[in-house]
Coordinates of C-alpha atoms in Angstrom, one line a residue:
X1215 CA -41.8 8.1 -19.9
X1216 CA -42.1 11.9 -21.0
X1217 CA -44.4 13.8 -23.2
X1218 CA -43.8 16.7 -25.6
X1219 CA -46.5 18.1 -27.8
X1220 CA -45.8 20.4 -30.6
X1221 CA -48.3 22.1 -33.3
X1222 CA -47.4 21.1 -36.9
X1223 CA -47.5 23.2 -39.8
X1224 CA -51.2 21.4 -40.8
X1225 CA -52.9 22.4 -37.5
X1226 CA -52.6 19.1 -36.0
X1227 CA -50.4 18.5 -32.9
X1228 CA -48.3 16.3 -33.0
X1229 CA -47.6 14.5 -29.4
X1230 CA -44.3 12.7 -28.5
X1231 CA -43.8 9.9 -26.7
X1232 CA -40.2 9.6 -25.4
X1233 CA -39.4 6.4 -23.5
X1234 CA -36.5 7.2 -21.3
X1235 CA -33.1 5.0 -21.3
X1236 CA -34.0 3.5 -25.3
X1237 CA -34.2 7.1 -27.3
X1238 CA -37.3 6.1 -28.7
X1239 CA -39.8 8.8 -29.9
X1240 CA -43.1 7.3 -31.0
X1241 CA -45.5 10.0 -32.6
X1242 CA -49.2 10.4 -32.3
X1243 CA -51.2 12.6 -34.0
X1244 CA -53.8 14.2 -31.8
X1245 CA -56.6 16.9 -33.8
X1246 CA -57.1 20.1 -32.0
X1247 CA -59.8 21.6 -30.1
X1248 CA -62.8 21.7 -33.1
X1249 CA -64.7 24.8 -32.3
X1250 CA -68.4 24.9 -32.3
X1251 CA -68.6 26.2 -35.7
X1252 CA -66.9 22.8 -36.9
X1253 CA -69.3 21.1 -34.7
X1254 CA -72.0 23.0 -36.7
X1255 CA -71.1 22.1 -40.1
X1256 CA -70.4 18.3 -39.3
X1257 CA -73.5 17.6 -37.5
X1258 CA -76.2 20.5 -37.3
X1259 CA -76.1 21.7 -41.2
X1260 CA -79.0 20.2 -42.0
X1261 CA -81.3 21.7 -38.8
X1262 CA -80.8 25.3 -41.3
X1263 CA -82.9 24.3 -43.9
X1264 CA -85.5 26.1 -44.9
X1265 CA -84.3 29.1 -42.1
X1266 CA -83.2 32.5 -42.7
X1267 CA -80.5 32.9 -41.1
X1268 CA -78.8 35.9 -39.4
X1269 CA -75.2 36.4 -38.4
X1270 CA -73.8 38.5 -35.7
X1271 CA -69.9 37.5 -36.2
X1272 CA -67.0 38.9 -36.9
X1273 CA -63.5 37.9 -38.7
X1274 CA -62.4 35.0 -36.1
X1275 CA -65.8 33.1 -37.0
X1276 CA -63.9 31.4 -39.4
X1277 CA -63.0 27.7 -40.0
X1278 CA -59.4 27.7 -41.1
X1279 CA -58.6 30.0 -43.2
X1280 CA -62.8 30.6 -44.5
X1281 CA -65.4 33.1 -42.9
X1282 CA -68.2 31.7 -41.9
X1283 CA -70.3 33.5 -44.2
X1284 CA -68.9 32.0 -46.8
X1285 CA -69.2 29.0 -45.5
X1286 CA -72.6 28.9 -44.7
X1287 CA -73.1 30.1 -48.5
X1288 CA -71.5 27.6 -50.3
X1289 CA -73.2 25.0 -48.2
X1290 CA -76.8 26.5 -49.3
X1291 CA -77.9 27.9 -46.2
X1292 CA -80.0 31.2 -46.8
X1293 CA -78.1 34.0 -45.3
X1294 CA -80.4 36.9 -44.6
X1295 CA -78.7 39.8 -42.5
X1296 CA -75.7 40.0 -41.0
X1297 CA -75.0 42.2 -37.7
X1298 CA -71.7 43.7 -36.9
X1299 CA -70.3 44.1 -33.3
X1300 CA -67.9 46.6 -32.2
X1301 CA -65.1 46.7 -35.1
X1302 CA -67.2 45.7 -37.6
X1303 CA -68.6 42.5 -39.3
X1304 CA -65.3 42.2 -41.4
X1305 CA -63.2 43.8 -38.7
X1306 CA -62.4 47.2 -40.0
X1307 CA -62.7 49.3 -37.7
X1308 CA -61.0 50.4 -34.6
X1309 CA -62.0 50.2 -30.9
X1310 CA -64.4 52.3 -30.0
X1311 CA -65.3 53.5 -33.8
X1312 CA -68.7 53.6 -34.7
X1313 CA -70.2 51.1 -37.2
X1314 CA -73.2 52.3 -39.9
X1315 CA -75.6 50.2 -41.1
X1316 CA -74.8 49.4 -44.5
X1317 CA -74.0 46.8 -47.1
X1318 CA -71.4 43.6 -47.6
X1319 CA -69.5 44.8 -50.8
X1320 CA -68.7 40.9 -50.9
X1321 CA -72.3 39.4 -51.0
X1322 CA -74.7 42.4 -51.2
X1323 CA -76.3 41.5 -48.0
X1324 CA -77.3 44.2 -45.3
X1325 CA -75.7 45.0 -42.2
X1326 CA -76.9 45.9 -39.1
X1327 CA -74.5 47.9 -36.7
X1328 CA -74.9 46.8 -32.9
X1329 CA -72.5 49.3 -32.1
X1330 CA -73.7 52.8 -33.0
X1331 CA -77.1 54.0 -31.7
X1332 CA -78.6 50.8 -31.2
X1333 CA -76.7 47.9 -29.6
X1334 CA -80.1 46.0 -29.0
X1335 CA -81.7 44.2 -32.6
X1336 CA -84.4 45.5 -33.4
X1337 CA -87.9 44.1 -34.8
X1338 CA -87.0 45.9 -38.6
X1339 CA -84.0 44.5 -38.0
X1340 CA -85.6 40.6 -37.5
X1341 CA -88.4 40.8 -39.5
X1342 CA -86.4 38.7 -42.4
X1343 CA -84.4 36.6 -39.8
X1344 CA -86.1 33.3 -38.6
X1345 CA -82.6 32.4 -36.7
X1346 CA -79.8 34.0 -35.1
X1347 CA -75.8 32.3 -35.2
X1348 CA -73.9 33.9 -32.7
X1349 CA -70.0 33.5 -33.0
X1350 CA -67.3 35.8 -32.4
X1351 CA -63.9 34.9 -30.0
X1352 CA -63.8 36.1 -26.9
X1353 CA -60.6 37.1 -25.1
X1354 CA -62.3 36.5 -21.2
X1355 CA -62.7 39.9 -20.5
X1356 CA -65.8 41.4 -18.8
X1357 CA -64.8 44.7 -20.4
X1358 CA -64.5 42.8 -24.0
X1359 CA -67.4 44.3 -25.2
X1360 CA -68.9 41.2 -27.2
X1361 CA -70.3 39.5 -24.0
X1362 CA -72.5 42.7 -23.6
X1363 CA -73.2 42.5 -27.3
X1364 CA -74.6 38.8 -26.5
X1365 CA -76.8 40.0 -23.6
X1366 CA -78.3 42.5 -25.8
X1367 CA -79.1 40.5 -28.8
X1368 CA -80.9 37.1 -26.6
X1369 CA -83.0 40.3 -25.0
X1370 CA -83.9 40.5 -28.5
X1371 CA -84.6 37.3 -28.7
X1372 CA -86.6 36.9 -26.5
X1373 CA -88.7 39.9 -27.3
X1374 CA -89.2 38.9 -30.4
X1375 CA -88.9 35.1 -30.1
X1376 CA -86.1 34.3 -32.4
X1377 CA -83.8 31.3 -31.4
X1378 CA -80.6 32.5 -30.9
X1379 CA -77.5 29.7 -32.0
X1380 CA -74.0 30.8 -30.4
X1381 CA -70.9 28.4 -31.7
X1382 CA -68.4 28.2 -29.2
X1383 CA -64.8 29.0 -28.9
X1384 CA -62.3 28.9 -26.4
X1385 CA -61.6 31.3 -23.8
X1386 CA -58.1 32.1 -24.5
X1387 CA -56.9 32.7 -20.9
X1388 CA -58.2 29.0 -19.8
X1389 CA -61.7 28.4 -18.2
X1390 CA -59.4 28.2 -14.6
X1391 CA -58.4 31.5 -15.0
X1392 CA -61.2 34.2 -12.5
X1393 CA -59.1 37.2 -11.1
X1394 CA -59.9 41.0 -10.6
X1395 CA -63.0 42.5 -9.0
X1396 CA -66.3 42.3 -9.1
X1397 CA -68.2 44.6 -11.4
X1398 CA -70.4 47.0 -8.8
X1399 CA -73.2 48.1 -10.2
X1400 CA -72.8 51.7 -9.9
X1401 CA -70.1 51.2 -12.5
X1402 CA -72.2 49.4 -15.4
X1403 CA -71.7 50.2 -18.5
X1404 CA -71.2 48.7 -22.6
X1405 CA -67.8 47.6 -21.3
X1406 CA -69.5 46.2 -17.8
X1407 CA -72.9 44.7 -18.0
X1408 CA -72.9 42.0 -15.9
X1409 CA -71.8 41.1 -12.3
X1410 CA -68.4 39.5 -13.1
X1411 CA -64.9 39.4 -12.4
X1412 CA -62.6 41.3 -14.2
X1413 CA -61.4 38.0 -15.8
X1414 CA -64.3 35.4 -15.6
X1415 CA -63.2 31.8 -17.0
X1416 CA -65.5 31.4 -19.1
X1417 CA -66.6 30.9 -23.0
X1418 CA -69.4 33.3 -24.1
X1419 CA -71.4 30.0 -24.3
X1420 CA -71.2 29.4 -21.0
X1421 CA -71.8 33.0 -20.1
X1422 CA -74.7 33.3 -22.3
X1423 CA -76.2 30.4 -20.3
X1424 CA -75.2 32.2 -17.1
X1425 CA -76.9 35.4 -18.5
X1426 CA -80.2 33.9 -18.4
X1427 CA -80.2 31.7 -15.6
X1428 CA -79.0 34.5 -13.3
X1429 CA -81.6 37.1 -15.2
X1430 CA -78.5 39.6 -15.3
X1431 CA -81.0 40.4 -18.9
X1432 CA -84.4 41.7 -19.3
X1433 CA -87.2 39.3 -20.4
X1434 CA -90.5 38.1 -19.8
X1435 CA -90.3 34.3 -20.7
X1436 CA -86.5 32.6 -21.7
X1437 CA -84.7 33.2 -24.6
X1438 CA -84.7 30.1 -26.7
X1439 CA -80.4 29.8 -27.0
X1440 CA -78.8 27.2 -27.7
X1441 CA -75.1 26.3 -27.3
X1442 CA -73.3 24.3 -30.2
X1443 CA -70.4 23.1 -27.7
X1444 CA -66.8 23.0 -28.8
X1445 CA -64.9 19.1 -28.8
X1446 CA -61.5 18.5 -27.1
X1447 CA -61.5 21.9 -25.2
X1448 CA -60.9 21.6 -21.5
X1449 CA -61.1 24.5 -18.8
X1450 CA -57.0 24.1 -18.3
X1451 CA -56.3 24.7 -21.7
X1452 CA -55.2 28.0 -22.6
X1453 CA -55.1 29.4 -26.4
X1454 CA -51.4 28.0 -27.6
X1455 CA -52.5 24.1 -26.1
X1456 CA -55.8 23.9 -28.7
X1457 CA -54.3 23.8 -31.8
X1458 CA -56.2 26.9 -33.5
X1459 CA -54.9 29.4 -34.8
X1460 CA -55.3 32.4 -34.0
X1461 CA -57.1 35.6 -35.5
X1462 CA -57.4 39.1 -33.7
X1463 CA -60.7 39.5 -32.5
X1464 CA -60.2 43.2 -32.1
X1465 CA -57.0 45.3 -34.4
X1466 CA -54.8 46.0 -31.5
X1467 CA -54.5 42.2 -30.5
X1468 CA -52.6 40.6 -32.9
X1469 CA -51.5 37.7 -31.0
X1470 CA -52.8 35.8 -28.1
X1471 CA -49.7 37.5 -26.2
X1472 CA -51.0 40.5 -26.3
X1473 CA -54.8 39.3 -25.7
X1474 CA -53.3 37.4 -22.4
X1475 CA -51.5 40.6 -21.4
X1476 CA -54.7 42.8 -22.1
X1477 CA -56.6 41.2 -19.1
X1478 CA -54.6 43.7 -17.2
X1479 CA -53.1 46.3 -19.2
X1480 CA -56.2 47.3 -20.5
X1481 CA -56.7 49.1 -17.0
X1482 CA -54.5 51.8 -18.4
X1483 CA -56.6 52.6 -21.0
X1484 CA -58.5 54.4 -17.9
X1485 CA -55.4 56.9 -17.5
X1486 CA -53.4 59.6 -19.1
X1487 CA -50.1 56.8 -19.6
X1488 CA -50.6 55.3 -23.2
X1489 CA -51.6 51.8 -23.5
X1490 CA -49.3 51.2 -26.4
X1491 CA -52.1 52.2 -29.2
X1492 CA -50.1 53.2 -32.2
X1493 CA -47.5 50.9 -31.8
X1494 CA -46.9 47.6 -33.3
X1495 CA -47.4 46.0 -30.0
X1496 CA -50.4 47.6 -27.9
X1497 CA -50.6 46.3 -24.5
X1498 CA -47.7 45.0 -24.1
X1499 CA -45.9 48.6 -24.6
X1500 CA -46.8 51.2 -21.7
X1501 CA -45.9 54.6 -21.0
X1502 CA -45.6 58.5 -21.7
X1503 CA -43.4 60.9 -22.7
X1504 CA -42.6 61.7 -18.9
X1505 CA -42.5 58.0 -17.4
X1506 CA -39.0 58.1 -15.8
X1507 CA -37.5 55.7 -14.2
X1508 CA -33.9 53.9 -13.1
X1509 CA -32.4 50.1 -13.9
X1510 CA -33.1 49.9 -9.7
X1511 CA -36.7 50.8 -9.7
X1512 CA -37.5 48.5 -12.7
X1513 CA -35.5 45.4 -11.1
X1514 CA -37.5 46.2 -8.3
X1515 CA -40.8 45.5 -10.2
X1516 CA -39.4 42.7 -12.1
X1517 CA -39.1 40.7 -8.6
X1518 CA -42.7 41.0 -8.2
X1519 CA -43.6 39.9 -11.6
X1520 CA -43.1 36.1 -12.7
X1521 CA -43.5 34.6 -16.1
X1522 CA -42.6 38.0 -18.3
X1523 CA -39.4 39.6 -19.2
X1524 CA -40.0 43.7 -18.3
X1525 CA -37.7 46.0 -20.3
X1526 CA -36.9 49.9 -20.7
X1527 CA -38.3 51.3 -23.7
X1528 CA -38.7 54.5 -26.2
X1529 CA -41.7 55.0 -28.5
X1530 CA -43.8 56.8 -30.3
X1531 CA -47.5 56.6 -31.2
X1532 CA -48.1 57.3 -34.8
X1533 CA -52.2 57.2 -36.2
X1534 CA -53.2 53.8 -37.7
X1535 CA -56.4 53.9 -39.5
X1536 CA -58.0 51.0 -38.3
X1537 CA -56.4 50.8 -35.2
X1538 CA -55.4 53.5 -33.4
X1539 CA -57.1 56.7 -34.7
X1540 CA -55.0 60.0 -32.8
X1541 CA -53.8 57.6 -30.1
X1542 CA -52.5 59.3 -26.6
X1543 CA -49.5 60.8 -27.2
X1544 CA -49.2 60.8 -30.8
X1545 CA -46.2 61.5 -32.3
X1546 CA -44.1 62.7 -29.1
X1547 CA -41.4 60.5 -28.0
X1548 CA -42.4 58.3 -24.7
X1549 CA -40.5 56.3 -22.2
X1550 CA -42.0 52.8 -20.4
X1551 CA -42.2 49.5 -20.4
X1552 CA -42.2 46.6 -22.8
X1553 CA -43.7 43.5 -21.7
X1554 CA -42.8 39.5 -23.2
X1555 CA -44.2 36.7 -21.8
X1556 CA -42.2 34.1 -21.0
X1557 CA -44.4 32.0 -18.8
X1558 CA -48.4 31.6 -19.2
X1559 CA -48.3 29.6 -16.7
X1560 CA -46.5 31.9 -14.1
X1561 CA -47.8 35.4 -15.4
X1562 CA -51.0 36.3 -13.3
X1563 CA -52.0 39.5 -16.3
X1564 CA -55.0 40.7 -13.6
X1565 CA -52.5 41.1 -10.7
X1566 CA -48.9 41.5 -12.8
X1567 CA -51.3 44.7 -14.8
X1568 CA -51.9 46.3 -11.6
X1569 CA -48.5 46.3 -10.6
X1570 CA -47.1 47.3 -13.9
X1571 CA -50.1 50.2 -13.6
X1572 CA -49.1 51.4 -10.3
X1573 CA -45.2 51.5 -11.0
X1574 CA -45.9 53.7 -14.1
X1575 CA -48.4 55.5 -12.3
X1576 CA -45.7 56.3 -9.4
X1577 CA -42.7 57.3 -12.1
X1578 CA -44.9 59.8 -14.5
X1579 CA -45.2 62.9 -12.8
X1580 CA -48.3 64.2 -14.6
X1581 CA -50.0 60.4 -14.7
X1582 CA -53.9 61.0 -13.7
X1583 CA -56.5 58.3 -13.7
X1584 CA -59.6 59.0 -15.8
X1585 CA -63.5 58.2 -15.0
X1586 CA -63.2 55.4 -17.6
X1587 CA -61.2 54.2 -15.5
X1588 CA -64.0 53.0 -13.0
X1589 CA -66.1 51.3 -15.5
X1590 CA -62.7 49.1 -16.6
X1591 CA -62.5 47.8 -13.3
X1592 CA -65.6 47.8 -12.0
X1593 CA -64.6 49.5 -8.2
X1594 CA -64.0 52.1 -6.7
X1595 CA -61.2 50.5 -5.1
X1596 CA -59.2 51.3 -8.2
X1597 CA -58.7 55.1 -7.2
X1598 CA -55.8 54.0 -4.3
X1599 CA -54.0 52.1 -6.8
X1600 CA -50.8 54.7 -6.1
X1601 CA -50.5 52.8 -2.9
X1602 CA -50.0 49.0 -3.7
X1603 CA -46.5 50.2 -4.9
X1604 CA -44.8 48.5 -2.4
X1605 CA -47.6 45.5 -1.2
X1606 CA -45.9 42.0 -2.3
X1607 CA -48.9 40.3 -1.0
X1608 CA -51.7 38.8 -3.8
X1609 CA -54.5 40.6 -4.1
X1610 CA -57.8 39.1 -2.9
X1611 CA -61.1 39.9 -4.6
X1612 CA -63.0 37.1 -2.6
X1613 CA -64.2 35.5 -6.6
X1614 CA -65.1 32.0 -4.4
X1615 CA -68.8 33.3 -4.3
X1616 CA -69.3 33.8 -8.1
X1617 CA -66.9 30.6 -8.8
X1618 CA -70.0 28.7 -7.2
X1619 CA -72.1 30.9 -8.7
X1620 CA -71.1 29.6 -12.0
X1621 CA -71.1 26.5 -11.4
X1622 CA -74.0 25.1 -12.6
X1623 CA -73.4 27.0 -16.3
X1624 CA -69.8 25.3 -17.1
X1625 CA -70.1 23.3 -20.2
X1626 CA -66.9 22.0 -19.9
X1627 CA -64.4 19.9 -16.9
X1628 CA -60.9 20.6 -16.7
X1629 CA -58.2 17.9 -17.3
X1630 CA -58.0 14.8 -14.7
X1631 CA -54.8 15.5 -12.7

């Protein structure tokens, strides 16, 4: 007996049973992961009333196809403020773009950037807010800068003692998933707060937890934060096995391809090569207009990197408002890489990024690595990366010590084998 699981058009998967020697197929339908914002609705709705409520979100708090805000709205809970992250509240702006404090053209109700001057809620910024729902996906990246977002705002809350709600969602890359180094502290910054791996395997739930218990945040007595959990997700699951579909949680990842692939390539971000901004595939499409290299050299990489086809390819960032604003190399013609994934399973996007990084690195004569570069990865260690060229062995960033660490903050258990 076999199984084979397949999402339908409706969101549901649909799981097949095939007996072998009989050609029998009996279906079942199993429902998806149900994020916490479904758990909200369904069970917690009526723990709102008679709060004013504040929203730090962004476009993937959605159920289905419907924002959160509106959902909240039609089901009578008093929405007082709303907070936008980095790329705004509705998601329109790029990375790095400042957001103003302004107004929602779609309800009239005032937003509060937390990525301009302040980062960190203030007490104007509370002073109508009894409670604070936290939900925005994550992609598992410690230089995704909505985990620092979430330190920042339960200092808030503790400050000024406003319960903080965060609905869960999925970490995209699986909850087994821990590669790349450790942040050092020398490099801390919006895109590295905390002292964790590159990729950490966690949900921001279970982050948020870890935050606090760990005091990696300022306050004087505990944050009250509570975590609506998700149902059906396990730690082994990544994004294409829940059932959800998917919305970019930044412009420039449009699919949970390029959100996988970004755990790595996002290192060259830190350097002169362009990290496919300005293309219709960031990420995944690497280069500059003086990366040169043969059919040998790339076969050579391609041996070292499992679950992803790597091919040869031309390119050339234009400006998209929204997402790529002037990106590196605009307008000239580049040469690189494009990268498919053909395996989640196989591809390793901490370790396969480095290599990618260093091949490109070692075939653009006028490649240089840039201070940012430190802060993406979190070491100094990242300055030799011209040398692992030709290392075949795996890299070790000796992550059992913060796996343990952890630990006790995991909401959630992976699969029984």
């Amino acid at each position: 007996m076999s199984f084979k699981t397949f999402l339908r058009p409706s969101g549901l998967i649909l799981t097949v049973i095939l007996i072998h020697g009989c050609n029998t197929a009996v279906p079942q339908e199993v429902f998806p992961v149900r994020t916490g914002a479904e758990v909200l609705i369904e069970h917690h709705l009526e723990e709102l009333e008679g709060q004013r409520v504040g929203l730090v979100m962004n476009p993937t708090a959605r159920i289905g196809q419907t924002h959160m805000l509106d959902t909240l709205l039609a089901r009578g809970v008093d929405v007082a403020a709303l907070f936008a992250p980095e790329h705004g509240f509705r998601g329109e702006a790029g990375a790095g773009e400042v957001i103003e404090n302004g107004v929602d053209q779609a309800t009239g109700l005032p937003v509060f950037s937390l990525y301009g001057e302040t980062r960190k809620p203030t007490g104007t910024m509370l002073e109508e807010v009894d409670l604070l729902i936290f939900d925005m996906q994550d992609v598992g990246a410690r230089f995704y800068t909505y985990n620092s977002t979430l330190g920042l705002l339960l200092e808030a809350a503790a400050e000024y003692e406003k319960p903080v709600w965060l609905l869960d969602r999925p970490n995209p890359a699986g909850g087994d998933y821990v590669s790349g180094w450790m942040m050092d502290e020398k490099h801390q910054s919006f895109v590295g707060m905390y002292p964790i791996p590159v990729a950490h395997g966690m949900t921001l739930g279970e982050l948020g937890k870890m935050m606090i218990g760990e005091k990696w945040i300022d306050f004087e007595s505990s944050p009250p934060f509570r975590v609506i959990p998700m149902k059906g997700w396990q730690r082994s699951m990544k994004w294409p096995e829940t059932g959800l579909g998917w919305t970019p949680p930044s412009p420039n990842l449009p699919t949970f391809e390029h959100a996988f692939v970004y755990l790595g390539t996002c290192l060259v971000e830190g350097t002169t090569l362009s990290e496919g901004r300005g293309t219709k595939d960031p990420f995944l499409t690497l280069g500059s207009p003086s990366t040169n290299f043969d059919d040998f050299d790339l076969k050579q990489l391609q041996s070292k990197i499992q679950g992803a086809q790597l091919v040869k390819t031309e390119f050339v960032p234009v400006s998209i408002p929204g997402k790529a604003v002037n990106p590196k190399h605009e307008g000239i013609q580049s040469s690189g890489l494009k990268i498919t994934v053909t395996d989640y399973d196989l591809y390793e996007p901490v370790e396969s990024g480095l290599r990618i990084l260093t091949f490109l690195m070692n075939h653009t004569k006028e490649a240089e690595i840039r201070p940012f570069i430190y802060r993406l990865a979190g070491t100094d260690e990242i300055r030799n990366l011209r040398e692992w060229e030709d290392d075949n062995t795996r890299w070790d960033f000796n992550l059992e010590t913060f796996r343990k660490q952890r630990s006790p903050y995991l909401i959630y258990e992976s699969a029984p084998e």
